[in-house]
Amino acid sequence: MRKLSIINFKGTRRSACCKYYMTYIVPLIMNQPNLCSPLIYIKNHIRGYSSADYRQDVLAGFIVAAVLLPQAMAYALMANVAPIYGVIASLLPLVIYALVGSGRAISVAPVAIIAAMTGDVVFLFPDYPPIVVAYHLSALIGIFLCLLGVFRLSGVSQLLSDSVVKGFTSASVVLIIVGQLRYLAQLDIERGEHLGQTLLNLFSALPQLNGLSLVLGCLVLASLLLVQWRVKALWAKALPLVWLLGLMLVIANSRVLQNELWLVSAFDIKSLDYSHIALSLDLAKQLAVHAVVIGLVIYLESMAVGNELAAEKRERLEPQRELWGLGLANLVAGASLTLPVAAGIGRSALNARSGAQSGLASLVTAAVLLMVLLFMGELMQWLPYTLLAAISIYAVLPLFKVADIWRIWRFNRADGITAVFTFVTVLTVGIAQGLVIGIGVSLLLFLYRSGHPHIAIVGRLGDSEHFRNIERHPVTTYSDVLLIRVDESLYFANCRLVENFVLDAVSRYPESKHVVLIFSAVNYVDASAVETLSLLHHNLEKGGRQLSLAEVKGPVMDKLRHTRFLTTLGESHVFVSVDKAICKLIQVPS
C-alpha cells in the first residue's frame, strides 16, 4: 500500500487523498454535529430574522457591554491577574460561544466564582507568573469540556448535588469578600493559605489602612446596593459603568488622588509583556485536577443559567452543544492568554431582559469591548482598585445563600450536613479542595442511604388493587403470603440488608408459606444482588417456603433472564402485579 501524501495532489495521490478524506474524515465530522454548529446556528437564525430583532440585539449588546466592562476587570482582580486580562477574556470566547452554544441570551465571560477558583489555583503556583497559570488552566478546561462533548458525557454535572453547590457557593462568597478587603482598604498584605491567616494578615495591617480608599469604596458599594434595592429599571444595571467613568475623569485631573489611590496604571494592550509566555507540560500536569474541578463547575453553572433563561422563553438548551460551546470558548481563552470563562447569571439575565434575540447581541458586546481596549487605554489607567473591589463585592452578594442551606437542613438532615460540611471545608482548605471534599461527602451519604433502603411489609388497601405499608395504613394481610416491598435498586451495598430483613420477617410470620418480593421500585440489580437472591431462595426452600417476584421492570427482567437464579426460581413465580400474585398463590397448596 502506497504512503499517502497530503502535499502532492497530482495524479493517483490526489485521488487517494480524496478517497481517504471521504472515507475517514467526513464521517468523523458528521458524527460530531456540534462542530458544524456555527453554520446550523446562522441558518436557523437568519430565517425570520427581522430589522426589529437586529435593533434589539444591538441595544442588548451595548447594555451588556456597559455592565461587563467593569465586571470583567473586577473578576480579573479576583483571579490575581491584571484587570486588562478580564476584558481580553470577554472578546473571542464570547464570540465563539455565540456561534457554537445553544443559549441565545447566554453571555460567556469571566464570572465571580470561577475567577475566585482561578485565583486560588494561581496562589498555589508562586513560581509561575499569574497569567501563565491562568491561560494554562483555561486551555486545560477547554480540552476537558470538549472531551466530555466527544464522549457525550453531559450527565457528569449530576455529581454536583444542590446541597454541595449551595455550600460551595456561599463559602466562596465569603472568601471573595475577604480577599477584596485588601483592595477596598488599600492594605499591602500577602494572601494567607486559608481564611484564618488572611483575616490575621488583614487585622495586623489595619494601621496602614487608607481612609480615602475605604470611604470611596464603601460609598460606591452602598450606592450600588441602594439602587439595586430601590430601582428596578434597566438603566440601573449600568451604574457601575457610570461610577467607573466618573471616577476615572476625576482622578485623571487630580494629582492628589493619583498619589493616594492604587490605580490600574497599565491598560494598553500594545504594552503587554508577552516575553514570559510559554507552554509548560510540567505545569499542565499539575493543573489537570484543578481544571477538571473548575470545568465541572463551569458546566454546571452555565447549564443552570441557560436552563433558567430557556424556560422563560419556552426553549430548550442542548447539553452537548453547551459542552462544545463552553469547551471551545475556554480553549480560545487559553489561546488568547487569559483566564477561564463561563456563563454569568446576572449578565445573561440582563441580556435576555434587554431583548437579545440571537448571538448577535454577544458579538456587539465583544465589538464594544474591543473598541474600549483599543481606544480608551489611556483613560482606563486612572481606574482605582477600590472601585473594582466594590464592584466585585456587589456582584457576589446575591450568591450568599445561607437561608437556602438552612432550608435544606430542615428538609433533609443528610443534605444539610453535606451543605454545611462543604461550606466549612471550602473556608478552611480552599475552594477547589473544599468542593472535591463536598462531592466526596455527598457520594458517601448517597451510598449510605442506598445501602440502607426502605423496606416495608405491605397489605391490600380496602378492596382495591393497591398495596401499602402495614405500619402506615389499615390494610388486609394474608397469613399464607408475606408481601415485602423493596424501595431501592439492589446492588452489593444493600443486598445483604434486604436478605436479613426478609429472613427476620419470616421468623416473625412463621405461618407464611409464600414470600413475594415487590420490585416496583427496583431499577437495577447487580451480580451480588442476584447471588443474594439465589441464596435467599435456597434458604426459604429449606424452610418450606416459596419465593416469588412481582412487578419486575423490563430492564431488570432482561438481566434476570440470563441468570441461573431465574431458571431455578421459574418464570411462573414472576408476576405482573401483586394482585395477580395473591390470586394465584392463595389457591396453590403449600
Coordinates of C-alpha atoms in Angstrom, one line a residue:
M1 CA 0.0 0.0 0.0
R2 CA 1.5 3.3 -1.0
K3 CA 2.1 6.1 1.5
L4 CA -0.4 8.9 1.1
S5 CA 0.8 12.4 0.7
I6 CA -1.4 15.4 1.5
I7 CA 1.1 17.8 0.0
N8 CA 1.3 16.4 -3.5
F9 CA -2.1 16.2 -5.1
K10 CA -1.1 15.1 -8.5
G11 CA -2.5 12.0 -10.3
T12 CA -3.3 9.0 -8.2
R13 CA -2.1 10.6 -5.0
R14 CA -4.7 13.2 -5.3
S15 CA -7.4 10.5 -5.8
A16 CA -6.1 8.5 -2.9
C17 CA -6.2 11.6 -0.6
C18 CA -9.8 12.4 -1.6
K19 CA -10.8 8.8 -1.0
Y20 CA -9.1 8.8 2.4
Y21 CA -10.8 12.1 3.2
M22 CA -14.3 10.9 2.2
T23 CA -13.8 7.5 4.0
Y24 CA -12.5 8.7 7.3
I25 CA -12.5 12.4 7.9
V26 CA -16.1 13.3 6.6
P27 CA -17.8 10.6 8.8
L28 CA -15.8 11.8 11.8
I29 CA -17.1 15.3 11.3
M30 CA -20.6 14.2 10.6
N31 CA -20.6 12.2 13.9
Q32 CA -19.8 15.4 15.8
P33 CA -22.6 17.7 14.6
N34 CA -21.6 20.3 17.2
L35 CA -18.5 21.1 15.1
C36 CA -20.9 22.4 12.4
S37 CA -22.9 24.4 14.9
P38 CA -21.9 27.8 13.6
L39 CA -23.4 27.1 10.2
I40 CA -26.5 25.5 11.7
Y41 CA -26.9 28.4 14.1
I42 CA -26.6 31.1 11.4
K43 CA -29.0 29.2 9.1
N44 CA -31.6 28.9 11.9
H45 CA -31.4 32.5 13.0
I46 CA -31.2 34.2 9.6
R47 CA -34.6 32.6 8.7
G48 CA -37.2 35.0 10.0
Y49 CA -34.7 37.5 11.4
S50 CA -36.2 41.0 11.1
S51 CA -34.8 44.5 11.4
A52 CA -36.6 44.8 14.8
D53 CA -34.7 41.8 16.0
Y54 CA -31.5 43.4 14.8
R55 CA -32.1 46.6 16.7
Q56 CA -32.9 44.7 19.9
D57 CA -29.7 42.7 19.6
V58 CA -27.6 45.8 19.1
L59 CA -29.2 47.5 22.0
A60 CA -28.8 44.5 24.3
G61 CA -25.1 44.2 23.2
F62 CA -24.4 47.8 24.2
I63 CA -26.2 47.4 27.5
V64 CA -24.4 44.2 28.4
A65 CA -21.0 45.8 27.4
A66 CA -21.7 48.6 29.9
V67 CA -22.1 46.1 32.7
L68 CA -19.5 43.6 31.5
L69 CA -16.6 46.1 31.3
P70 CA -16.2 46.9 35.0
Q71 CA -17.3 43.4 36.0
A72 CA -14.6 41.7 33.8
M73 CA -11.9 43.9 35.2
A74 CA -13.1 43.2 38.8
Y75 CA -13.2 39.5 38.2
A76 CA -9.6 39.6 36.8
L77 CA -8.6 41.1 40.0
M78 CA -10.2 38.2 41.9
A79 CA -8.1 35.8 39.7
N80 CA -4.9 37.7 40.8
V81 CA -4.2 38.9 37.2
A82 CA -4.1 42.4 35.7
P83 CA -7.6 43.9 35.0
I84 CA -6.9 44.1 31.3
Y85 CA -7.0 40.3 31.0
G86 CA -10.6 40.3 32.2
V87 CA -11.5 42.4 29.2
I88 CA -9.5 40.3 26.8
A89 CA -11.3 37.2 28.1
S90 CA -14.6 38.9 27.2
L91 CA -13.7 39.1 23.5
L92 CA -13.1 35.9 21.4
P93 CA -14.6 33.5 24.0
L94 CA -17.8 35.5 23.8
V95 CA -17.8 35.3 20.0
I96 CA -17.1 31.6 19.9
Y97 CA -19.9 30.7 22.3
A98 CA -22.3 32.9 20.4
L99 CA -21.6 30.8 17.3
V100 CA -21.4 27.3 18.9
G101 CA -23.5 27.4 22.1
S102 CA -27.2 26.8 22.2
G103 CA -28.3 29.6 24.6
R104 CA -29.4 32.7 22.7
A105 CA -29.1 35.1 25.6
I106 CA -26.2 33.5 27.4
S107 CA -23.2 35.8 27.9
V108 CA -19.9 33.9 28.3
A109 CA -17.1 35.8 30.0
P110 CA -15.2 35.9 33.4
V111 CA -17.6 35.2 36.4
A112 CA -17.1 35.6 40.1
I113 CA -16.9 32.0 41.3
I114 CA -14.7 30.8 38.5
A115 CA -12.4 33.8 38.9
A116 CA -12.1 33.1 42.6
M117 CA -11.3 29.5 41.9
T118 CA -8.7 30.6 39.4
G119 CA -7.1 33.0 41.9
D120 CA -7.0 30.1 44.4
V121 CA -5.1 28.0 41.9
V122 CA -2.8 30.9 40.9
F123 CA -1.8 31.2 44.6
L124 CA -0.7 27.6 44.7
F125 CA 2.0 28.2 41.9
P126 CA 4.0 31.2 43.0
D127 CA 7.0 30.2 40.8
Y128 CA 4.9 31.0 37.7
P129 CA 3.6 34.4 36.6
P130 CA -0.2 34.5 37.4
I131 CA -1.3 34.9 33.9
V132 CA 0.7 31.9 32.8
V133 CA -1.1 29.7 35.3
A134 CA -4.4 31.3 34.2
Y135 CA -4.1 30.6 30.5
H136 CA -2.8 27.1 31.0
L137 CA -5.9 26.5 33.2
S138 CA -8.2 27.9 30.5
A139 CA -6.8 25.6 27.8
L140 CA -7.0 22.5 30.0
I141 CA -10.6 23.3 31.0
G142 CA -11.4 23.7 27.3
I143 CA -9.8 20.4 26.5
F144 CA -11.7 18.7 29.3
L145 CA -15.1 20.1 28.3
C146 CA -14.5 19.2 24.6
L147 CA -13.6 15.7 25.6
L148 CA -16.9 15.4 27.6
G149 CA -18.6 16.6 24.4
V150 CA -16.8 14.0 22.2
F151 CA -17.8 11.1 24.6
R152 CA -21.3 12.6 25.2
L153 CA -20.8 12.8 29.0
S154 CA -23.2 15.7 29.5
G155 CA -24.7 14.0 32.6
V156 CA -21.4 14.4 34.5
S157 CA -22.7 17.5 36.2
Q158 CA -25.0 15.3 38.3
L159 CA -22.0 14.7 40.5
L160 CA -22.7 18.1 42.0
S161 CA -25.8 18.0 44.2
D162 CA -27.7 21.1 45.1
S163 CA -26.6 20.9 48.7
V164 CA -22.9 20.8 47.6
V165 CA -23.4 23.8 45.2
K166 CA -25.2 25.9 47.9
G167 CA -22.5 25.3 50.5
F168 CA -19.7 25.8 48.0
T169 CA -21.1 29.0 46.5
S170 CA -21.9 30.6 49.9
A171 CA -18.4 29.9 51.2
S172 CA -16.8 31.1 48.0
V173 CA -18.6 34.5 48.5
V174 CA -17.1 34.8 52.0
L175 CA -13.6 34.1 50.6
I176 CA -14.2 36.6 47.7
I177 CA -15.3 39.4 50.0
V178 CA -12.4 38.8 52.5
G179 CA -10.0 38.7 49.6
Q180 CA -11.3 42.1 48.2
L181 CA -11.0 43.9 51.5
R182 CA -7.3 44.5 50.9
Y183 CA -8.1 46.4 47.7
L184 CA -11.0 48.2 49.3
A185 CA -8.9 49.5 52.2
Q186 CA -5.6 49.5 50.2
L187 CA -3.7 47.2 52.5
D188 CA -0.4 45.9 51.2
I189 CA -0.6 42.3 52.6
E190 CA 0.1 38.8 51.4
R191 CA -2.8 36.5 50.9
G192 CA -3.0 33.7 53.5
E193 CA -3.1 30.0 52.8
H194 CA -6.5 29.8 54.4
L195 CA -9.3 32.2 55.6
G196 CA -7.9 32.5 59.2
Q197 CA -4.5 33.5 58.0
T198 CA -5.9 36.0 55.6
L199 CA -8.0 37.6 58.3
L200 CA -5.0 37.7 60.7
N201 CA -2.9 39.5 58.0
L202 CA -5.8 42.0 57.5
F203 CA -6.0 42.8 61.2
S204 CA -2.2 43.2 61.5
A205 CA -2.1 45.6 58.6
L206 CA -5.0 47.9 59.9
P207 CA -2.6 50.7 60.9
Q208 CA -1.7 51.0 57.2
L209 CA -5.4 51.5 56.2
N210 CA -6.1 54.1 53.6
G211 CA -9.1 56.0 54.8
L212 CA -9.8 57.7 51.4
S213 CA -9.8 54.4 49.6
L214 CA -12.0 52.7 52.1
V215 CA -14.6 55.6 52.2
L216 CA -14.6 55.8 48.4
G217 CA -15.1 52.0 48.0
C218 CA -17.8 51.8 50.6
L219 CA -19.6 54.8 49.0
V220 CA -19.6 53.0 45.7
L221 CA -20.8 49.8 47.2
A222 CA -23.6 51.5 49.2
S223 CA -24.8 53.3 46.1
L224 CA -24.9 50.1 44.1
L225 CA -26.8 48.2 46.7
L226 CA -29.2 51.1 47.3
V227 CA -30.0 51.4 43.5
Q228 CA -30.4 47.6 43.3
W229 CA -32.9 47.7 46.2
R230 CA -34.9 50.8 45.2
V231 CA -34.6 51.0 41.4
K232 CA -35.8 48.1 39.1
A233 CA -35.3 49.9 35.8
L234 CA -32.9 48.5 33.2
W235 CA -30.7 51.6 33.2
A236 CA -29.7 51.0 36.8
K237 CA -27.6 48.0 35.7
A238 CA -25.2 50.4 34.1
L239 CA -24.5 52.3 37.3
P240 CA -21.1 50.5 37.8
L241 CA -20.0 52.0 34.4
V242 CA -21.2 55.4 35.5
W243 CA -19.0 55.2 38.6
L244 CA -16.1 53.9 36.5
L245 CA -16.2 56.7 34.0
G246 CA -16.9 59.4 36.6
L247 CA -14.1 58.4 38.9
M248 CA -11.6 58.0 36.1
L249 CA -12.3 61.5 34.9
V250 CA -11.9 63.0 38.4
I251 CA -8.7 61.0 39.2
A252 CA -7.2 61.9 35.8
N253 CA -7.4 65.6 36.8
S254 CA -6.4 65.3 40.4
R255 CA -2.8 64.8 41.3
V256 CA -3.7 64.2 45.0
L257 CA -6.0 61.3 44.2
Q258 CA -3.4 59.9 41.8
N259 CA -0.8 59.8 44.6
E260 CA -3.3 58.5 47.3
L261 CA -5.1 55.6 45.4
W262 CA -3.9 52.4 43.9
L263 CA -4.6 52.6 40.2
V264 CA -4.7 50.1 37.3
S265 CA -2.0 52.1 35.6
A266 CA -1.2 49.8 32.7
F267 CA -4.2 49.3 30.4
D268 CA -2.7 49.4 27.0
I269 CA -2.9 46.2 25.0
K270 CA 0.1 47.2 23.0
S271 CA 2.3 47.5 26.1
L272 CA 1.5 44.0 27.4
D273 CA 4.7 41.9 28.0
Y274 CA 4.4 38.5 26.4
S275 CA 8.1 37.7 26.8
H276 CA 7.3 35.2 29.6
I277 CA 4.7 33.4 27.5
A278 CA 5.4 29.7 27.0
L279 CA 3.7 26.3 27.2
S280 CA 4.8 24.2 30.1
L281 CA 3.9 20.5 30.1
D282 CA 5.0 20.2 33.7
L283 CA 2.6 23.0 34.8
A284 CA -0.2 21.5 32.7
K285 CA 0.2 18.1 34.5
Q286 CA 0.0 19.9 37.9
L287 CA -3.1 21.8 36.8
A288 CA -5.0 18.9 35.4
V289 CA -7.0 18.0 38.5
H290 CA -7.9 21.7 39.1
A291 CA -9.0 22.0 35.5
V292 CA -11.4 19.1 35.9
V293 CA -12.9 20.5 39.1
I294 CA -13.3 24.0 37.7
G295 CA -14.6 22.6 34.3
L296 CA -17.4 20.8 36.2
V297 CA -18.4 24.0 38.0
I298 CA -18.3 26.0 34.7
Y299 CA -20.6 23.4 33.0
L300 CA -23.0 23.2 36.0
E301 CA -23.2 27.0 36.5
S302 CA -23.7 27.6 32.7
M303 CA -26.3 24.9 32.4
A304 CA -28.2 26.3 35.4
V305 CA -28.2 29.8 33.9
G306 CA -29.1 28.6 30.4
N307 CA -32.0 26.4 31.6
E308 CA -33.5 29.2 33.6
L309 CA -33.4 31.6 30.7
A310 CA -34.5 28.9 28.2
A311 CA -37.5 28.1 30.4
E312 CA -38.7 31.7 30.3
K313 CA -38.7 31.6 26.5
R314 CA -40.0 28.1 26.3
E315 CA -36.8 27.0 24.5
R316 CA -34.6 24.0 25.2
L317 CA -30.9 24.0 26.0
E318 CA -28.8 21.3 24.3
P319 CA -26.3 19.9 26.8
Q320 CA -24.0 18.6 24.0
R321 CA -23.7 21.9 22.3
E322 CA -23.1 23.6 25.7
L323 CA -20.2 21.3 26.3
W324 CA -18.7 22.2 22.9
G325 CA -19.6 25.9 23.2
L326 CA -18.0 26.3 26.7
G327 CA -15.1 24.0 25.8
L328 CA -14.2 25.9 22.6
A329 CA -14.7 29.3 24.4
N330 CA -12.2 28.2 27.1
L331 CA -9.8 26.8 24.5
V332 CA -9.9 30.2 22.8
A333 CA -9.4 31.9 26.2
G334 CA -6.2 29.8 26.6
A335 CA -5.1 30.8 23.1
S336 CA -5.8 34.4 24.0
L337 CA -3.5 34.1 27.0
T338 CA -6.3 34.9 29.5
L339 CA -8.4 33.5 32.3
P340 CA -11.3 30.9 32.1
V341 CA -14.8 31.9 31.2
A342 CA -18.4 30.7 32.0
A343 CA -22.0 31.9 31.7
G344 CA -22.8 34.7 34.1
I345 CA -26.3 34.6 35.6
G346 CA -26.7 38.3 36.1
R347 CA -25.2 39.2 32.7
S348 CA -27.2 36.6 30.8
A349 CA -30.4 37.6 32.5
L350 CA -29.7 41.3 31.6
N351 CA -29.0 40.2 28.0
A352 CA -32.4 38.5 27.9
R353 CA -34.2 41.4 29.6
S354 CA -32.6 43.8 27.2
G355 CA -34.3 42.0 24.3
A356 CA -31.5 39.8 22.9
Q357 CA -32.9 37.6 20.1
S358 CA -29.7 35.8 19.0
G359 CA -26.0 35.5 19.4
L360 CA -25.5 38.8 17.5
A361 CA -26.0 40.6 20.9
S362 CA -22.9 38.9 22.2
L363 CA -21.0 39.9 19.0
V364 CA -21.9 43.5 19.6
T365 CA -20.8 43.3 23.2
A366 CA -17.4 41.9 22.1
A367 CA -17.1 44.6 19.5
V368 CA -17.8 47.4 22.0
L369 CA -15.2 46.0 24.5
L370 CA -12.7 45.7 21.7
M371 CA -13.1 49.4 20.9
V372 CA -12.6 50.2 24.6
L373 CA -9.5 48.1 24.7
L374 CA -8.0 49.8 21.6
F375 CA -9.0 53.4 22.0
M376 CA -9.6 54.0 25.8
G377 CA -6.5 52.6 27.3
E378 CA -5.1 56.0 28.4
L379 CA -8.3 56.8 30.3
M380 CA -8.7 53.3 31.9
Q381 CA -5.3 53.6 33.6
W382 CA -6.8 56.0 36.1
L383 CA -9.2 53.4 37.4
P384 CA -8.8 52.8 41.2
Y385 CA -8.6 49.3 42.6
T386 CA -11.1 50.2 45.3
L387 CA -13.8 50.6 42.7
L388 CA -13.1 47.2 41.2
A389 CA -13.2 45.7 44.8
A390 CA -16.6 47.3 45.5
I391 CA -18.0 46.0 42.2
S392 CA -16.7 42.5 43.0
I393 CA -18.4 42.5 46.4
Y394 CA -21.6 43.9 44.9
A395 CA -21.6 41.2 42.2
V396 CA -21.2 38.2 44.6
L397 CA -23.5 39.2 47.5
P398 CA -26.6 37.7 45.8
L399 CA -24.9 34.4 45.7
F400 CA -24.6 34.2 49.5
K401 CA -27.5 31.8 50.3
V402 CA -27.2 30.7 53.9
A403 CA -31.0 30.8 54.2
D404 CA -31.1 28.1 51.4
I405 CA -28.7 25.9 53.4
W406 CA -31.0 26.3 56.5
R407 CA -34.0 25.2 54.4
I408 CA -32.0 22.2 53.1
W409 CA -31.1 21.3 56.7
R410 CA -34.7 21.4 57.8
F411 CA -35.9 19.4 54.8
N412 CA -33.2 16.7 54.8
R413 CA -30.6 16.4 57.6
A414 CA -28.2 14.4 55.4
D415 CA -28.3 17.0 52.6
G416 CA -28.0 19.7 55.3
I417 CA -24.8 18.0 56.7
T418 CA -23.4 17.9 53.1
A419 CA -24.1 21.6 52.6
V420 CA -22.6 22.7 56.0
F421 CA -19.6 20.4 55.6
T422 CA -18.9 21.8 52.1
F423 CA -19.3 25.4 53.4
V424 CA -16.8 24.8 56.2
T425 CA -14.2 22.9 54.2
V426 CA -14.2 25.5 51.4
L427 CA -13.5 28.2 54.0
T428 CA -10.8 26.2 55.7
V429 CA -8.9 24.3 53.0
G430 CA -9.7 26.2 49.8
I431 CA -12.3 26.5 47.1
A432 CA -11.4 23.6 44.8
Q433 CA -10.3 21.2 47.6
G434 CA -13.4 22.0 49.6
L435 CA -15.6 21.3 46.6
V436 CA -14.0 17.9 45.9
I437 CA -14.4 17.0 49.6
G438 CA -18.0 18.1 49.5
I439 CA -18.7 15.9 46.4
G440 CA -17.0 13.0 48.2
V441 CA -19.2 13.5 51.3
S442 CA -22.3 13.8 49.1
L443 CA -21.4 10.5 47.3
L444 CA -20.7 8.7 50.6
L445 CA -24.0 9.8 52.1
F446 CA -25.7 8.7 48.9
L447 CA -24.1 5.2 49.2
Y448 CA -25.1 5.1 52.8
R449 CA -28.7 5.9 52.0
S450 CA -28.9 3.5 49.1
G451 CA -27.2 0.9 51.3
H452 CA -30.0 1.2 53.9
P453 CA -33.1 1.1 51.7
H454 CA -36.6 1.5 52.9
I455 CA -38.2 -2.0 53.0
A456 CA -41.9 -2.5 54.0
I457 CA -44.3 -5.3 54.7
V458 CA -47.4 -4.4 52.8
G459 CA -51.1 -5.4 52.6
R460 CA -54.1 -4.7 50.5
L461 CA -55.8 -1.3 50.9
G462 CA -59.5 -2.0 51.1
D463 CA -61.0 -3.8 48.1
S464 CA -58.5 -2.1 45.7
E465 CA -55.5 -3.5 43.9
H466 CA -53.3 -1.1 45.8
F467 CA -50.9 -2.4 48.5
R468 CA -49.5 -0.1 51.2
N469 CA -47.2 -0.3 54.3
I470 CA -48.9 -2.1 57.2
E471 CA -47.4 0.5 59.6
R472 CA -49.0 3.4 57.8
H473 CA -52.4 2.2 56.6
P474 CA -55.2 0.0 57.7
V475 CA -54.7 -2.9 55.3
T476 CA -55.6 -6.5 54.8
T477 CA -52.8 -9.1 55.1
Y478 CA -52.7 -12.8 54.2
S479 CA -51.5 -15.4 56.6
D480 CA -50.1 -17.6 53.8
V481 CA -48.5 -14.9 51.7
L482 CA -45.9 -12.4 53.1
L483 CA -45.7 -9.3 50.8
I484 CA -42.4 -7.3 51.1
R485 CA -41.7 -4.2 49.0
V486 CA -38.1 -3.1 48.4
D487 CA -37.8 0.6 47.7
E488 CA -34.4 0.7 46.2
S489 CA -32.3 -0.8 43.4
L490 CA -30.4 -3.9 44.6
Y491 CA -26.6 -4.0 44.5
F492 CA -23.6 -5.1 46.6
A493 CA -24.0 -2.4 49.3
N494 CA -27.6 -3.3 50.2
C495 CA -28.5 -6.8 49.1
R496 CA -27.4 -8.4 52.4
L497 CA -29.6 -6.0 54.3
V498 CA -32.6 -7.0 52.2
E499 CA -31.9 -10.6 52.8
N500 CA -31.7 -10.1 56.5
F501 CA -34.9 -8.2 56.5
V502 CA -36.8 -11.0 54.7
L503 CA -35.4 -13.7 57.0
D504 CA -36.3 -11.6 60.0
A505 CA -39.9 -11.0 58.7
V506 CA -40.3 -14.8 58.0
S507 CA -39.4 -15.5 61.6
R508 CA -42.0 -13.0 62.8
Y509 CA -44.7 -14.5 60.5
P510 CA -44.0 -18.3 60.8
E511 CA -47.3 -19.2 59.3
S512 CA -46.4 -17.7 55.9
K513 CA -45.8 -20.2 53.0
H514 CA -45.1 -17.8 50.2
V515 CA -42.8 -14.7 50.2
V516 CA -43.4 -12.2 47.5
L517 CA -40.7 -9.5 46.8
I518 CA -42.3 -6.5 45.2
F519 CA -39.8 -5.0 42.7
S520 CA -41.8 -1.9 41.6
A521 CA -39.0 0.4 42.8
V522 CA -36.1 -1.7 41.7
N523 CA -34.5 -0.2 38.6
Y524 CA -31.2 -2.2 38.7
V525 CA -29.7 -5.4 40.1
D526 CA -26.0 -6.3 40.0
A527 CA -24.3 -9.7 40.2
S528 CA -24.0 -9.5 44.0
A529 CA -27.8 -9.0 44.3
V530 CA -28.6 -11.9 42.0
E531 CA -26.3 -14.2 44.1
T532 CA -28.0 -13.0 47.3
L533 CA -31.5 -13.7 45.7
S534 CA -30.3 -17.2 44.8
L535 CA -29.1 -17.8 48.4
L536 CA -32.4 -16.4 49.8
H537 CA -34.4 -18.6 47.6
H538 CA -32.4 -21.6 48.7
N539 CA -32.8 -20.7 52.4
L540 CA -36.6 -20.2 52.1
E541 CA -37.0 -23.5 50.2
K542 CA -35.2 -25.3 53.1
G543 CA -37.8 -23.8 55.5
G544 CA -40.7 -25.0 53.3
R545 CA -41.5 -21.5 51.7
Q546 CA -41.6 -20.4 48.1
L547 CA -40.0 -17.1 46.9
S548 CA -41.8 -15.1 44.2
L549 CA -41.3 -11.8 42.5
A550 CA -43.9 -9.2 41.5
E551 CA -43.9 -6.0 39.4
V552 CA -40.4 -6.6 38.0
K553 CA -39.5 -3.9 35.5
G554 CA -38.5 -4.8 31.9
P555 CA -34.8 -3.9 32.1
V556 CA -34.4 -5.8 35.4
M557 CA -36.2 -8.8 33.9
D558 CA -34.0 -8.8 30.9
K559 CA -31.0 -9.1 33.2
L560 CA -32.5 -11.9 35.3
R561 CA -33.4 -14.0 32.2
H562 CA -29.7 -14.5 31.7
T563 CA -29.1 -15.9 35.3
R564 CA -29.3 -19.3 36.9
F565 CA -31.4 -17.7 39.6
L566 CA -34.4 -17.2 37.4
T567 CA -34.0 -20.7 35.9
T568 CA -34.1 -22.2 39.4
L569 CA -37.0 -19.9 40.5
G570 CA -39.0 -20.4 37.4
E571 CA -40.8 -17.6 35.4
S572 CA -44.1 -19.0 36.7
H573 CA -43.1 -17.3 40.1
V574 CA -42.7 -13.9 38.5
F575 CA -46.0 -12.0 38.5
V576 CA -47.0 -8.9 36.6
S577 CA -48.8 -7.4 39.7
V578 CA -49.1 -8.1 43.4
D579 CA -52.9 -8.7 42.9
K580 CA -52.2 -11.4 40.4
A581 CA -49.6 -13.0 42.7
I582 CA -52.2 -13.1 45.6
C583 CA -54.9 -14.6 43.4
K584 CA -52.5 -17.3 42.2
L585 CA -50.7 -18.1 45.4
I586 CA -53.7 -18.4 47.8
Q587 CA -55.1 -21.1 45.5
V588 CA -51.9 -23.1 45.5
P589 CA -51.4 -25.7 48.3
S590 CA -48.2 -25.3 50.1

